[in-house]
XYZ file of C-alpha atoms in Angstrom:
326
model
C -33.770 7.832 19.186
C -34.342 4.188 18.599
C -32.197 1.391 20.036
C -29.901 0.981 16.971
C -29.140 4.713 17.053
C -28.499 4.488 20.743
C -26.332 1.579 20.296
C -24.304 3.382 17.490
C -23.988 6.490 19.654
C -22.853 4.472 22.652
C -20.183 2.396 20.772
C -18.898 3.676 17.355
C -16.358 6.116 18.948
C -14.494 2.935 20.243
C -14.042 1.354 16.949
C -10.716 2.475 16.036
C -9.172 1.615 19.285
C -10.806 -1.760 19.470
C -9.339 -2.395 16.009
C -6.128 -1.533 17.339
C -6.573 -3.898 20.303
C -7.608 -6.823 18.164
C -4.559 -6.063 15.846
C -2.125 -6.309 18.957
C -3.799 -9.691 19.730
C -3.828 -11.377 16.434
C -1.017 -9.798 14.445
C -3.281 -9.242 11.170
C -5.093 -6.238 10.091
C -7.422 -8.173 8.083
C -8.207 -10.623 10.853
C -8.626 -7.668 13.421
C -11.003 -5.848 11.157
C -13.185 -9.215 10.799
C -12.912 -9.545 14.682
C -14.062 -6.179 15.232
C -17.050 -6.746 13.162
C -17.870 -9.732 15.256
C -17.315 -7.836 18.337
C -19.852 -5.300 17.359
C -22.343 -7.839 16.180
C -22.237 -9.735 19.613
C -22.444 -6.207 21.307
C -25.452 -5.256 19.298
C -27.201 -8.648 19.972
C -26.690 -8.097 23.822
C -26.970 -4.535 24.038
C -30.567 -4.497 25.399
C -29.389 -6.517 28.347
C -26.326 -4.193 29.106
C -27.252 -2.823 32.650
C -24.299 -0.381 33.041
C -22.546 -2.464 35.664
C -19.436 -1.392 33.813
C -18.431 1.361 31.309
C -19.482 0.897 27.729
C -15.740 0.777 26.894
C -14.832 -1.976 29.474
C -17.897 -4.022 28.151
C -16.753 -3.771 24.644
C -13.146 -4.664 25.299
C -14.423 -7.730 27.308
C -16.335 -8.985 24.191
C -13.389 -7.898 21.889
C -10.782 -9.740 23.989
C -12.783 -12.876 24.170
C -13.619 -12.858 20.445
C -9.911 -12.738 19.764
C -8.973 -15.361 22.304
C -11.480 -17.654 20.680
C -10.162 -17.212 17.354
C -6.715 -17.635 18.421
C -7.527 -21.172 19.799
C -7.756 -22.428 16.197
C -5.030 -20.243 14.503
C -1.369 -20.330 14.324
C 0.545 -17.367 15.828
C 1.798 -14.916 13.319
C 5.516 -14.609 13.099
C 8.353 -12.624 11.122
C 11.327 -14.526 9.822
C 13.428 -13.166 12.516
C 11.184 -14.825 14.955
C 12.069 -18.389 13.698
C 15.583 -18.585 13.876
C 18.988 -16.539 13.695
C 19.999 -14.643 10.639
C 21.232 -16.607 7.399
C 24.908 -16.979 7.259
C 25.179 -19.701 4.654
C 26.562 -19.482 1.111
C 25.117 -17.132 -1.396
C 21.599 -18.027 -2.650
C 18.386 -16.792 -3.227
C 16.158 -16.614 -0.021
C 13.892 -19.715 0.350
C 10.179 -19.032 0.867
C 8.069 -21.158 3.290
C 5.563 -23.695 2.019
C 2.189 -22.472 1.345
C 0.199 -22.667 4.591
C 3.174 -23.585 6.631
C 3.502 -20.480 8.538
C 1.215 -17.535 9.436
C 3.136 -14.112 8.612
C 2.550 -10.903 10.616
C 0.919 -8.245 8.724
C 1.596 -4.490 8.848
C -1.162 -2.165 9.995
C -2.139 0.976 7.914
C -1.792 4.002 10.413
C -4.851 5.433 8.876
C -7.075 2.550 10.218
C -6.278 3.482 13.807
C -5.407 7.147 14.037
C -6.644 8.699 17.229
C -7.985 12.247 17.304
C -5.042 14.795 16.585
C -6.272 16.944 19.719
C -5.486 14.033 21.963
C -1.498 13.926 22.183
C -1.299 11.290 24.847
C -3.500 9.011 22.961
C -1.331 9.445 19.855
C 1.812 8.500 21.784
C 0.306 5.353 23.308
C -1.191 4.253 19.914
C 2.089 4.692 18.190
C 4.241 2.982 20.664
C 1.829 -0.064 21.130
C 1.798 -1.003 17.327
C 5.434 -0.950 16.642
C 6.369 -3.925 14.457
C 8.884 -5.109 17.223
C 6.457 -5.116 19.930
C 3.561 -6.724 17.781
C 6.108 -9.458 16.626
C 7.169 -10.190 20.433
C 3.635 -10.164 21.617
C 2.928 -13.031 19.204
C 5.464 -15.185 21.040
C 3.343 -14.982 24.188
C 0.537 -17.586 25.045
C -2.678 -15.606 23.956
C -4.017 -15.146 27.403
C -0.691 -13.833 28.615
C -0.892 -11.645 25.625
C -4.239 -10.394 26.609
C -3.264 -9.674 30.112
C -0.099 -7.587 29.144
C -2.061 -5.427 26.519
C -4.902 -4.811 28.900
C -2.625 -3.928 31.889
C 0.347 -2.379 30.233
C -1.036 -0.843 27.086
C -4.636 -0.021 28.040
C -4.035 0.642 31.717
C -6.995 -1.419 32.814
C -6.718 -2.106 36.550
C -5.827 -5.688 37.650
C -9.518 -6.162 38.681
C -10.950 -5.078 35.771
C -8.538 -7.179 33.756
C -9.621 -10.164 35.684
C -13.172 -9.390 35.199
C -12.568 -9.268 31.372
C -10.891 -12.454 31.317
C -13.032 -14.241 33.717
C -10.222 -15.051 36.118
C -8.647 -13.822 39.228
C -6.559 -10.689 40.186
C -3.824 -12.990 41.516
C -3.965 -14.999 38.120
C -3.649 -11.628 36.208
C -0.620 -10.437 38.220
C 1.214 -13.774 37.679
C 0.485 -13.655 33.947
C 1.730 -10.104 33.748
C 4.924 -11.092 35.395
C 5.624 -14.008 33.100
C 4.792 -11.767 30.000
C 7.008 -9.075 31.120
C 9.951 -11.393 31.500
C 9.526 -12.844 28.129
C 9.445 -9.483 26.361
C 12.554 -8.228 28.232
C 14.299 -8.334 24.874
C 12.107 -6.112 22.811
C 13.922 -3.570 20.733
C 14.925 -0.561 22.817
C 16.182 1.746 20.182
C 14.727 5.337 20.341
C 12.765 5.441 17.034
C 11.993 8.589 15.059
C 8.353 9.398 14.459
C 7.317 8.997 10.999
C 6.463 12.852 10.929
C 10.101 13.594 11.898
C 12.024 15.145 8.976
C 14.770 12.812 9.636
C 12.732 9.767 9.407
C 11.308 11.118 6.131
C 14.861 11.706 4.763
C 15.745 8.043 5.361
C 12.603 6.797 3.797
C 13.165 9.057 0.677
C 16.698 7.931 0.667
C 15.747 4.175 0.814
C 13.148 4.711 -1.956
C 15.630 6.542 -4.209
C 18.117 3.749 -3.710
C 15.654 1.057 -4.359
C 14.217 2.560 -7.378
C 17.742 3.374 -8.874
C 19.013 -0.080 -7.797
C 21.777 2.118 -6.282
C 23.822 0.254 -3.674
C 25.966 3.278 -2.656
C 22.817 5.285 -1.791
C 21.509 2.296 0.242
C 24.855 2.222 2.285
C 24.220 5.711 3.159
C 20.805 5.179 4.826
C 21.224 1.757 6.518
C 23.046 1.387 9.757
C 25.972 -0.940 9.978
C 23.879 -3.405 12.134
C 20.871 -3.159 9.944
C 18.608 -6.277 9.438
C 16.641 -7.098 6.278
C 13.772 -9.668 6.249
C 10.700 -10.437 3.842
C 7.629 -12.760 4.078
C 7.111 -15.184 2.947
C 10.857 -16.046 3.163
C 12.453 -17.858 5.941
C 15.834 -16.374 5.690
C 16.774 -12.969 6.922
C 19.982 -11.013 6.853
C 21.897 -9.286 9.568
C 24.526 -6.432 8.847
C 24.416 -3.865 6.106
C 26.954 -5.482 4.006
C 24.939 -8.849 3.834
C 21.737 -6.895 3.352
C 22.888 -4.920 0.601
C 24.661 -8.057 -1.189
C 21.445 -9.995 -1.124
C 19.393 -6.851 -2.543
C 22.019 -6.477 -5.371
C 22.339 -10.290 -6.267
C 18.593 -11.223 -5.824
C 16.373 -8.515 -5.852
C 17.335 -5.431 -7.572
C 16.924 -5.415 -11.483
C 17.286 -2.515 -13.832
C 16.868 0.940 -12.538
C 12.977 1.750 -12.690
C 11.890 -1.826 -12.281
C 10.832 -1.134 -8.621
C 8.611 1.841 -7.649
C 7.988 2.755 -4.189
C 5.115 5.149 -2.931
C 5.460 6.604 0.715
C 3.254 5.903 3.416
C 3.280 4.730 7.068
C 2.647 1.557 8.981
C 2.752 0.589 12.569
C 3.951 4.268 13.377
C 6.872 3.741 11.111
C 7.963 4.876 7.690
C 6.702 2.669 5.081
C 6.190 2.390 1.401
C 3.903 0.674 -0.982
C 6.169 -1.475 -3.273
C 5.442 -1.981 -7.114
C 7.553 -4.247 -9.349
C 7.264 -3.351 -12.957
C 3.878 -1.431 -12.286
C 2.196 -4.242 -10.435
C 1.681 -4.139 -6.614
C 4.124 -6.314 -4.710
C 3.707 -5.551 -0.996
C 4.494 -3.099 1.791
C 8.042 -2.342 3.101
C 8.332 -0.894 6.722
C 11.389 0.899 8.063
C 12.674 1.189 11.535
C 14.058 4.782 11.536
C 16.401 5.858 14.147
C 18.661 8.849 14.678
C 21.837 7.008 13.353
C 19.981 5.347 10.176
C 17.595 2.610 9.328
C 18.111 -0.244 11.902
C 15.469 -2.703 10.314
C 13.729 -3.346 6.985
C 10.682 -5.621 6.791
C 8.997 -6.262 3.469
C 5.557 -7.942 3.497
C 5.274 -9.606 0.028
C 1.411 -9.608 -0.345
C -0.253 -7.502 -2.991
C -3.484 -7.283 -1.067
C -1.653 -5.392 1.537
C -1.136 -2.523 -0.945
C -4.898 -2.287 -1.533
C -5.507 -2.393 2.193
C -3.203 0.790 2.376
C -5.391 2.495 -0.110
C -3.213 2.051 -3.305
C -4.173 0.721 -6.645
C -3.220 -2.831 -7.982
C -1.163 -1.345 -10.849
C 0.427 2.022 -11.764
C 2.260 3.175 -15.145
C 5.835 2.532 -14.792
C 7.635 5.786 -13.370
C 4.428 7.606 -13.230
C 4.262 9.410 -9.810
C 1.197 8.974 -7.716
C -0.222 10.891 -4.810
C -0.453 9.477 -1.313
C -4.011 8.381 -0.572
C -5.933 10.503 1.776
C -5.898 9.534 5.467
């Protein structure tokens, strides 16, 4: 076996988890994919000098973490509208988009990109819980190195000594950064969420899709919780409370029945759908499904995301389409 084959045999099995790691750090599926490519390029270049002083996995995580931290030095943190200010409570008007380039928006992550082996239930649970949108959005509020410490220690369970070695710092500094990060994230959403495979979650997704496609506010009222929130990038405004959410959709989004088509998928371990407007890709909508209804709706208006989830850029109006293979 040549050196390239040995490198692939030693490292390829970690690619999916490294992609999830980079996504947690940078909040963008596309950026994470590029950073994993850079990680593997750097690892390949230095593979001959790897002397086994740590595991291959730790070595790759060190490279990936530092690649991400370098990238974050020159990039804005990615946000959701709810991370900018409180919900909009002014007079009725269409939501206002941010100026081009003004903000960097959080992106959803296709579950198929990082799905761990089905025969490893523990890995499945960790992966799902650690890419929920609420957590990813909250992580972006932390300084990058605090973010890295929290992910390495709390999500990946690296010991403090290993985390310090990865980040080129001291164990005391790691413990201090972890304490500060935990304090900042005390307000992360604590609702017990339904798994996308739960029949109740699928029923809520189906109900939301039907309501949206029919422009039916009565159906929408049945699936949204009274305290539901609604936000969409690239718009700064977001809504809190079922009544305000439904009013915004009815007044400024819904058109004639059939104008919108939604195709079920999953994103960030949540029920989701690819969204089409009059047959053309519009974006991805992710739902936070709980036992008492949908508590949060986040739409990412970016046609390129639809392609990332494996769907075509356009479909025939009202023509059903199969879910892409995962």
